[in-house]
Amino acid sequence: MIAQAPAIAAIGTPRHHYAAFAVMVALAALAQGAFGIYPVFLAKVLCFALFACAFNLLIGFVGLLSFGHAAFWGSAAYASAHAAAKWGLPPELCILFAAFVAAALGAVIGGFAIRRQGIYFAMITLAFAQMIFFIALQAKFTGGEDGLQIPTNYRRIAFGFLNLRDNATLFWFVLGIFLIGFLVIYRVIHSPFGQVLKAIRENQPRAISLGYHVDRYKLVAFVLSAALAGLAGGTKVFVTGSAALTDVNWPMSGEVVLMALLGGMGTIFGPVAGAVVLITIEEFLAERAGAWVSVIQGGIFVLCVLAFRRGIVGELARLLKKPL
Amino acid sequence: MSADIVLRTEGLTKEFKGFVAVKNVSLAVRRGTIHALIGPNGAGKTTCFNLLTKFLTPTAGRITYSGQDITYASPADIARMGLVRSFQISAVFPHLTSLENVRVALQRKMGNSFHFWKSERQLQSLDGKAGELLEAVGLGQYRAIPAVELPYGRKRALEIATTLALEPDMMLLDEPMAGMGHEDIERTQALIRRVAKDRTVLMVEHNMKVVANLSDTITVLARGEVLAEGSYAEVSRNPAVVQAYMGSTGHAHG
């Protein structure tokens, strides 16, 4: 699946990455300002985009297919909503707390899962994620079927001055968090650590024979991915106003796989494109097609795997002959 | 004499569900020599090799390296002790450039391999050393080429350069000539001879010409057991060895 990753660029940030980054930020800002798209919808897309980028860090740059990333996104959403509703913490602390919860969960689940490879790795992550789902369904503090709502009297002021009740402010706040997460991932990929991750992805037995304890590298990458997925999930609560069972259920794990696949696994900007396309389709078709949304998503999945396995950005990168 | 032995196995045995692949093998590899492990197909060479490199754990027996017991060490640990292996199928990192391939090996000793918050620009300080290693194996002009695009023989050379980057005391080569044409064999043979000057080499190899040319000592395995040991002249005259080979590959002595 990852054998077709484009050749890795030389050291340093290539100029076209700056350009692509500028285009991405400009498009987000224009969508909100000039095109007048509903800011709350855009903020939701950005949360999913960060989620997909965090997932892609594992599949695209370590070669690990996690099928349980809903556990991190979902538990972070619950943690964030809990911190807001029960403790009355300000949004930025709720989100930080959520990321920590997801990271801790990532250390536990990752600690077990990275001992296995391929389908076994995927199944272990799925099994753990289903346990988390079961807890969310049964436990008292998660609100069961109802989920956790952020109460109407909660003071939605971030950093003491950003009023998140205002939709435009909410958008800029979420864009800021997305960009922080995105740049963290970019740095991880382009760090000495990232270089070892790529070596593990390319040829694990060889990396071992060079003296690398690959399990430790995988675990660190797993925890980073979980923390960033948690950052996204914790932020999402302030966009939709609640944490719900769908956030922690397995179709969410599948959706993030689809986003990365559609956008281009192992590319830097691909997961963002994948999230934009998929969430837009869902939002647009939810009222018009109802249950057919799943069928359409399934069709997209089949099309990706059969026709363009590099994904949107992967194909674009091939045309431009530059890794994106 | 025993101080000269760098790698030693005593009664090494590996069983797979009732099938004994390696049986009571005792080896002693002298420091600074090229030692070859040969034998007909199914003799247990690869299993033995994987036991020595810790990719398999023995059922019984002991392995010592430079006086330390490594019977239950992990493969990454023995690499850190200076015992580095190569693979039968050329082991490179396909989508990294030649330079990056070597640099990954050099990077470990820099101690920043877990630093996910630092820029990879730090690694540029290794480029000089990596370039030298590439020059040493004749890959100077390929440094910016992704490994996947190198011809087969060059991949092998790249793998050796990567292994040398660890400055190993001992190299374990798994069929270094497998799948190579004449020209590549000549070049790789010269390369192995050159790198073996100040280190110990243990190799599994099928090409008898190469074995005869390179090895100081040869251990012949058959059905998981040591059949004979000695110089090429000695083992090739050994009737048991001749019989073992006639039974399977005929003209293997070539």
XYZ file of C-alpha atoms in Angstrom:
578
model
C 0.000 0.000 0.000
C 2.876 2.310 0.771
C 5.236 0.982 -1.838
C 4.341 3.829 -4.167
C 5.319 6.625 -1.831
C 7.020 9.312 -3.876
C 10.777 9.623 -3.576
C 11.711 11.458 -0.425
C 12.934 14.973 -0.935
C 16.382 16.179 -0.008
C 16.983 17.735 3.368
C 15.401 21.049 4.254
C 11.987 22.439 3.371
C 11.569 22.514 -0.401
C 10.163 25.753 -1.801
C 7.033 24.106 -3.181
C 6.085 23.029 0.346
C 5.998 26.679 1.408
C 3.862 27.388 -1.644
C 1.472 24.504 -0.966
C 1.211 25.527 2.683
C 0.391 29.124 1.693
C -2.276 27.898 -0.739
C -3.828 25.724 1.960
C -4.019 28.547 4.530
C -5.266 31.016 1.917
C -8.008 28.626 0.780
C -9.156 28.117 4.363
C -9.222 31.858 5.051
C -10.954 32.639 1.735
C -13.553 29.926 2.241
C -14.544 31.628 5.465
C -14.163 35.238 4.422
C -14.724 35.624 0.697
C -16.820 32.602 -0.262
C -18.990 32.912 2.822
C -19.107 29.201 3.640
C -20.602 28.482 7.050
C -17.646 28.877 9.475
C -18.795 26.115 11.831
C -18.755 23.652 8.944
C -15.232 24.780 8.007
C -14.083 24.410 11.603
C -15.437 20.864 11.624
C -13.572 20.090 8.404
C -10.344 21.423 9.957
C -10.777 19.143 12.997
C -11.157 16.117 10.738
C -8.240 17.278 8.594
C -5.977 17.314 11.650
C -7.326 13.910 12.682
C -6.482 12.514 9.237
C -2.980 14.058 9.330
C -2.343 12.464 12.735
C -3.496 9.091 11.389
C -1.337 9.531 8.281
C 1.746 9.987 10.459
C 1.428 6.277 11.285
C 0.263 4.747 8.010
C 2.220 7.021 5.709
C 5.493 7.417 7.546
C 5.856 4.314 9.729
C 3.738 1.923 7.679
C 1.402 1.059 10.574
C -2.302 0.698 9.763
C -4.251 1.555 12.903
C -7.890 0.587 12.763
C -8.697 2.059 16.147
C -8.020 5.749 15.872
C -11.602 6.528 16.867
C -10.487 5.584 20.386
C -8.179 8.602 20.533
C -10.441 11.032 18.739
C -13.467 9.875 20.752
C -11.945 9.623 24.207
C -10.385 13.043 23.694
C -13.810 14.391 22.763
C -15.289 12.965 25.971
C -12.364 14.252 28.038
C -12.721 17.721 26.562
C -16.499 17.796 27.076
C -16.102 16.474 30.614
C -13.502 19.094 31.516
C -15.795 21.803 30.156
C -19.111 20.579 31.569
C -18.014 19.233 34.953
C -14.913 21.246 35.800
C -15.679 24.431 33.904
C -12.152 24.665 32.506
C -11.591 27.185 29.685
C -11.580 25.686 26.130
C -7.807 25.755 25.614
C -7.223 23.753 28.824
C -10.008 21.312 27.950
C -8.322 20.657 24.607
C -4.892 20.278 26.196
C -6.323 17.850 28.742
C -7.983 15.906 25.915
C -4.686 15.582 24.049
C -3.010 14.254 27.213
C -5.761 11.691 27.762
C -5.404 10.510 24.168
C -1.603 10.343 24.502
C -1.851 8.252 27.683
C -4.348 5.945 26.009
C -2.014 5.786 23.006
C 0.869 4.694 25.238
C -1.214 1.806 26.621
C -2.804 0.648 23.352
C 0.391 1.272 21.384
C 2.429 -0.628 23.968
C 0.445 -3.751 23.135
C -0.182 -3.203 19.440
C 3.331 -2.385 18.168
C 4.539 -5.846 19.121
C 2.571 -7.163 16.163
C 2.623 -6.274 12.489
C 0.235 -5.960 9.565
C -3.290 -7.279 10.033
C -2.603 -8.265 13.665
C -1.594 -4.714 14.503
C -4.803 -3.432 12.904
C -6.938 -5.996 14.758
C -5.411 -5.200 18.158
C -6.012 -1.487 17.702
C -9.591 -2.240 16.611
C -10.169 -4.486 19.638
C -8.950 -1.842 22.061
C -11.016 0.820 20.336
C -14.127 -1.339 20.731
C -13.381 -1.666 24.457
C -13.259 2.108 24.696
C -16.555 2.272 22.801
C -18.100 -0.179 25.234
C -16.946 1.925 28.184
C -18.369 5.045 26.550
C -21.677 3.226 26.057
C -21.939 1.763 29.570
C -20.187 4.139 31.937
C -22.115 6.819 33.818
C -19.763 9.753 33.245
C -19.970 9.492 29.447
C -23.725 9.908 29.319
C -24.258 6.618 27.444
C -26.526 6.994 24.426
C -26.950 10.706 25.047
C -23.286 11.604 24.998
C -21.870 14.641 26.758
C -23.185 18.095 25.898
C -21.443 21.333 26.667
C -23.988 23.163 28.835
C -25.509 26.373 27.508
C -24.251 28.365 30.485
C -20.627 27.313 29.848
C -18.374 30.308 29.297
C -16.903 29.733 25.834
C -13.979 32.130 26.114
C -10.586 30.826 24.988
C -7.369 32.388 26.329
C -9.546 34.905 28.207
C -10.481 36.927 25.113
C -11.603 34.713 22.211
C -15.373 34.379 22.317
C -16.099 31.038 20.671
C -19.834 31.760 20.525
C -18.964 33.948 17.601
C -18.711 31.598 14.618
C -15.946 33.516 12.830
C -13.813 33.614 15.999
C -14.415 29.900 16.475
C -13.158 29.298 12.942
C -9.927 31.246 13.487
C -9.366 29.497 16.812
C -9.743 26.063 15.206
C -7.596 27.090 12.230
C -4.861 28.072 14.705
C -4.980 24.695 16.432
C -5.053 22.889 13.100
C -1.962 24.772 11.910
C -0.071 24.044 15.128
C -0.878 20.344 14.788
C -0.047 20.331 11.089
C 3.338 21.990 11.642
C 4.176 19.648 14.514
C 3.533 16.685 12.198
C 5.598 18.320 9.446
C 8.496 18.733 11.843
C 8.242 15.173 13.152
C 8.398 13.844 9.597
C 11.407 16.039 8.841
C 13.367 15.356 12.014
C 16.186 12.923 12.786
C 13.455 10.800 14.389
C 11.375 10.992 11.208
C 14.332 9.754 9.195
C 14.463 6.608 11.342
C 10.684 6.175 10.957
C 11.061 6.227 7.181
C 13.851 3.656 7.426
C 11.550 1.412 9.486
C 8.751 1.862 6.954
C 11.096 1.051 4.085
C 12.794 -2.005 5.576
C 12.216 -2.961 9.173
C 14.618 -5.949 9.424
C 17.390 -3.777 8.033
C 16.659 -1.003 10.539
C 16.900 -3.616 13.316
C 20.183 -4.930 11.951
C 21.572 -1.382 12.079
C 20.971 -1.452 15.825
C 17.682 0.430 16.063
C 15.195 -0.812 18.654
C 12.347 -0.271 16.227
C 9.566 -0.959 18.734
C 10.558 2.094 20.758
C 10.437 4.327 17.689
C 7.068 2.938 16.697
C 5.712 3.521 20.181
C 6.826 7.149 20.228
C 5.250 7.659 16.802
C 2.065 5.956 17.986
C 1.797 8.167 21.068
C 2.434 11.294 18.974
C -0.256 10.250 16.516
C -2.705 9.516 19.346
C -1.985 12.866 21.023
C -2.568 14.783 17.789
C -5.741 12.819 17.056
C -6.767 13.787 20.585
C -5.977 17.423 19.922
C -8.362 17.250 16.968
C -11.065 15.357 18.865
C -10.866 17.673 21.858
C -11.236 20.724 19.615
C -14.165 19.234 17.737
C -16.286 19.338 20.902
C -16.288 23.136 20.810
C -17.423 23.043 17.187
C -20.301 20.589 17.472
C -21.043 21.236 21.133
C -20.918 17.625 22.245
C -19.084 14.324 22.436
C -21.191 11.449 21.150
C -20.968 7.686 20.690
C -20.311 8.085 16.960
C -17.015 9.777 17.841
C -15.720 6.638 19.502
C -17.368 3.950 17.359
C -15.525 1.948 14.711
C -16.970 3.654 11.594
C -15.033 6.725 12.734
C -11.814 4.660 12.557
C -12.798 3.600 9.067
C -13.588 7.132 8.005
C -10.131 8.406 8.892
C -8.573 5.562 6.889
C -10.715 6.607 3.940
C -9.688 10.267 4.321
C -5.997 9.397 4.249
C -6.480 6.982 1.367
C -8.556 9.412 -0.690
C -6.151 12.294 -0.145
C -2.977 10.260 -0.514
C -1.253 8.228 2.184
C 2.301 9.215 2.881
C 1.813 12.660 1.409
C 1.891 15.738 3.619
C -1.156 17.588 2.319
C -3.197 14.586 1.175
C -5.120 13.871 4.397
C -6.312 17.488 4.451
C -7.697 17.159 0.927
C -9.258 13.818 1.813
C -10.996 15.264 4.870
C -12.314 18.247 2.908
C -13.809 16.053 0.181
C -15.284 13.452 2.500
C -16.832 15.786 5.067
C -18.225 17.964 2.290
C -19.864 14.938 0.670
C -21.310 13.844 4.000
C -22.639 17.270 4.860
C -24.066 17.867 1.410
C -25.667 14.454 1.039
C -26.850 13.895 4.607
C -30.269 15.443 3.936
C -30.557 14.432 0.306
C -29.354 10.843 0.306
C -29.751 9.654 3.895
C -28.369 6.165 4.388
C -26.999 6.187 0.850
C -24.058 8.255 2.124
C -22.384 5.039 3.310
C -22.895 3.453 -0.091
C -21.367 6.467 -1.806
C -18.414 6.392 0.594
C -17.959 2.695 -0.104
C -17.964 3.464 -3.812
C -15.284 6.110 -3.330
C -13.205 3.635 -1.362
C -13.400 1.021 -4.116
C -12.614 3.625 -6.756
C -9.537 4.814 -4.840
C -8.150 1.342 -4.361
C -8.775 0.299 -7.955
C -8.152 3.417 -10.001
C -5.976 5.910 -8.196
C -4.173 4.439 -5.261
C -1.942 7.436 -4.784
C -4.953 9.533 -3.806
C -5.777 13.095 -4.862
C -2.578 14.752 -3.678
C -0.476 11.695 -4.501
C -1.614 11.854 -8.138
C -1.055 15.593 -8.207
C 2.459 15.126 -6.851
C 3.138 12.582 -9.573
C 1.998 15.003 -12.269
C 4.126 17.806 -10.821
C 6.994 15.365 -10.170
C 7.353 16.833 -6.681
C 6.541 15.242 -3.325
C 3.659 17.112 -1.671
C 44.546 -19.472 20.990
C 41.063 -19.075 22.436
C 41.590 -15.337 22.888
C 41.663 -15.203 19.108
C 38.142 -16.540 18.769
C 35.703 -13.706 18.217
C 32.504 -15.686 17.680
C 31.905 -19.090 19.196
C 28.932 -21.415 19.358
C 28.665 -24.485 21.579
C 26.120 -27.184 20.908
C 23.875 -24.843 18.952
C 20.538 -26.510 18.210
C 17.291 -25.284 16.662
C 14.135 -27.334 16.439
C 10.992 -26.422 14.520
C 8.075 -28.543 15.746
C 9.965 -31.814 15.794
C 12.205 -31.019 12.839
C 15.803 -30.369 13.852
C 17.179 -27.749 11.444
C 20.457 -27.187 13.266
C 21.906 -29.887 15.471
C 24.698 -29.478 17.986
C 26.770 -27.078 15.891
C 29.975 -25.810 17.422
C 31.740 -23.086 15.498
C 34.773 -21.000 16.286
C 35.483 -17.988 14.113
C 39.005 -16.601 14.481
C 39.460 -12.847 14.632
C 40.526 -11.220 11.386
C 39.643 -14.132 9.117
C 37.039 -14.785 6.461
C 35.025 -17.787 7.488
C 32.560 -19.417 5.101
C 29.575 -21.526 5.964
C 28.633 -23.848 3.100
C 26.541 -26.923 2.500
C 23.965 -28.402 0.164
C 20.398 -27.073 0.099
C 18.561 -27.675 3.332
C 21.759 -28.130 5.323
C 20.693 -25.501 7.852
C 22.951 -22.666 6.719
C 20.269 -20.005 6.753
C 18.843 -21.188 10.081
C 22.326 -21.185 11.541
C 22.907 -17.700 10.170
C 19.642 -16.442 11.654
C 20.604 -17.917 15.023
C 23.928 -16.114 14.954
C 22.265 -12.814 14.036
C 19.564 -13.304 16.703
C 16.696 -13.270 14.233
C 15.985 -16.743 15.674
C 16.449 -17.970 19.245
C 18.198 -21.336 19.669
C 16.455 -24.298 21.312
C 19.712 -25.263 23.020
C 23.340 -24.231 23.055
C 25.302 -21.080 23.621
C 26.672 -18.242 21.471
C 29.456 -16.001 22.677
C 30.782 -12.937 20.916
C 34.024 -11.347 22.125
C 33.650 -13.274 25.361
C 30.088 -12.093 26.044
C 27.137 -14.458 26.033
C 24.731 -13.273 23.320
C 22.511 -16.367 23.219
C 19.452 -14.347 24.237
C 20.455 -10.857 23.088
C 18.172 -8.954 20.670
C 19.224 -8.357 17.050
C 19.454 -4.610 17.669
C 21.682 -5.198 20.706
C 24.275 -7.297 18.891
C 24.414 -4.666 16.132
C 25.306 -2.169 18.844
C 28.083 -4.520 19.984
C 29.655 -4.450 16.526
C 28.228 -7.651 15.046
C 26.347 -6.541 11.939
C 24.580 -8.671 9.351
C 23.583 -8.328 5.722
C 20.602 -9.957 4.044
C 20.170 -12.377 1.175
C 17.734 -10.092 -0.598
C 19.546 -6.822 -0.898
C 18.619 -4.880 2.200
C 18.437 -1.219 1.346
C 15.872 1.464 2.122
C 14.391 1.671 -1.397
C 12.904 5.179 -1.385
C 15.785 6.842 0.412
C 18.742 8.072 -1.641
C 22.088 6.291 -1.437
C 23.383 9.042 0.793
C 20.370 8.802 3.108
C 20.751 5.030 3.292
C 24.259 5.353 4.681
C 23.309 8.312 6.838
C 20.609 6.330 8.661
C 23.352 3.980 9.828
C 25.649 6.829 10.886
C 22.820 8.661 12.611
C 22.369 6.237 15.491
C 25.628 7.154 17.147
C 24.752 10.851 16.992
C 22.237 10.186 19.739
C 19.462 12.342 18.282
C 17.390 9.599 16.733
C 14.465 10.152 19.102
C 14.520 13.941 18.666
C 11.272 14.449 16.801
C 11.243 18.177 17.548
C 14.574 18.954 15.848
C 15.209 19.720 12.218
C 16.695 17.052 10.004
C 19.245 19.679 8.971
C 21.270 18.378 11.929
C 21.940 15.259 9.904
C 23.820 17.226 7.264
C 26.909 17.060 9.457
C 27.032 13.362 8.541
C 26.988 13.936 4.800
C 30.785 14.111 4.531
C 31.335 10.771 6.207
C 28.459 9.186 4.258
C 29.942 10.496 1.006
C 33.326 8.971 1.860
C 31.752 5.594 2.508
C 29.917 5.749 -0.824
C 33.181 6.635 -2.578
C 34.869 3.692 -0.884
C 32.457 1.224 -2.489
C 32.436 2.995 -5.843
C 29.053 4.678 -5.492
C 30.297 8.263 -5.434
C 28.235 9.362 -8.414
C 25.042 7.693 -7.164
C 24.631 9.615 -3.901
C 21.412 11.413 -4.898
C 19.810 8.374 -6.549
C 17.058 6.523 -4.642
C 18.294 3.041 -3.808
C 15.399 1.427 -5.681
C 16.823 2.758 -8.956
C 20.306 1.269 -8.500
C 21.281 -1.854 -10.457
C 21.430 -5.035 -8.389
C 25.176 -5.181 -7.848
C 25.236 -1.540 -6.803
C 22.539 -2.198 -4.226
C 24.815 -4.785 -2.699
C 27.638 -2.265 -2.617
C 25.308 0.244 -0.976
C 24.343 -2.325 1.601
C 27.993 -2.941 2.392
C 28.655 0.793 2.676
C 25.726 1.058 5.101
C 27.066 -1.848 7.133
C 30.556 -0.319 7.190
C 29.092 2.917 8.525
C 28.556 1.114 11.823
C 32.274 0.286 11.932
C 31.511 -3.328 12.798
C 34.157 -5.619 14.259
C 32.494 -8.486 12.539
C 30.272 -8.735 9.464
C 27.871 -11.565 8.781
C 27.100 -11.769 5.068
C 24.155 -13.849 3.888
C 24.946 -15.043 0.344
C 26.606 -11.808 -0.779
C 26.801 -12.998 -4.399
C 23.242 -14.323 -4.750
C 21.717 -13.353 -8.092
C 24.791 -11.502 -9.358
C 26.378 -11.502 -12.793
C 30.103 -12.051 -13.450
C 31.159 -8.437 -13.363
C 29.328 -7.716 -10.124
C 30.803 -10.800 -8.496
C 34.345 -9.678 -9.326
C 33.713 -6.229 -7.906
C 31.950 -7.437 -4.768
C 34.620 -10.030 -4.140
C 37.317 -7.368 -4.250
C 35.196 -5.214 -1.955
C 34.746 -7.977 0.617
C 38.462 -8.720 0.569
C 39.196 -5.053 1.132
C 36.746 -4.574 4.040
C 37.867 -7.849 5.635
C 41.377 -6.461 6.111
C 40.691 -5.107 9.569
C 37.662 -7.108 10.621
C 36.207 -10.587 10.789
C 33.769 -11.851 8.167
C 31.456 -14.829 8.343
C 29.535 -15.565 5.173
C 27.056 -18.046 3.831
C 27.749 -18.498 0.121
C 26.806 -20.894 -2.665
C 29.336 -19.803 -5.258
C 32.258 -22.179 -4.659
C 34.684 -20.115 -6.690
C 34.042 -17.180 -4.419
C 34.319 -19.362 -1.339
C 37.617 -20.794 -2.576
C 38.992 -17.356 -3.391
C 38.021 -15.571 -0.229
C 37.829 -17.941 2.717
C 40.498 -18.744 5.248
C 38.303 -21.350 6.919
C 35.279 -23.244 5.647
C 32.709 -25.073 7.701
C 30.569 -27.549 5.784
C 27.089 -28.241 7.113
C 24.911 -31.160 6.101
C 21.518 -32.063 7.575
C 22.030 -29.494 10.292
C 25.340 -30.847 11.501
C 28.983 -29.919 10.957
C 30.370 -32.304 8.381
C 33.861 -30.925 7.988
C 35.970 -27.881 8.678
C 39.240 -26.569 7.307
C 40.768 -24.741 4.353
C 39.229 -25.088 0.885
C 41.902 -27.604 -0.113
C 41.156 -29.706 2.926
C 37.370 -29.777 2.786
C 37.193 -30.267 -0.971
C 39.197 -33.467 -0.616
C 37.075 -34.745 2.235
C 35.117 -37.762 0.952
C 32.125 -37.053 3.217
C 31.847 -33.550 1.742
C 32.124 -34.809 -1.819
C 29.408 -37.342 -1.145
C 27.080 -34.822 0.465
C 27.408 -32.568 -2.555
C 27.179 -35.301 -5.174
C 23.923 -36.327 -3.573
C 22.325 -32.980 -4.276
C 24.027 -30.403 -6.432
C 26.598 -32.437 -8.326
C 29.171 -29.998 -9.632
C 28.982 -27.539 -6.792
C 32.750 -27.697 -6.399
C 33.136 -26.060 -9.778
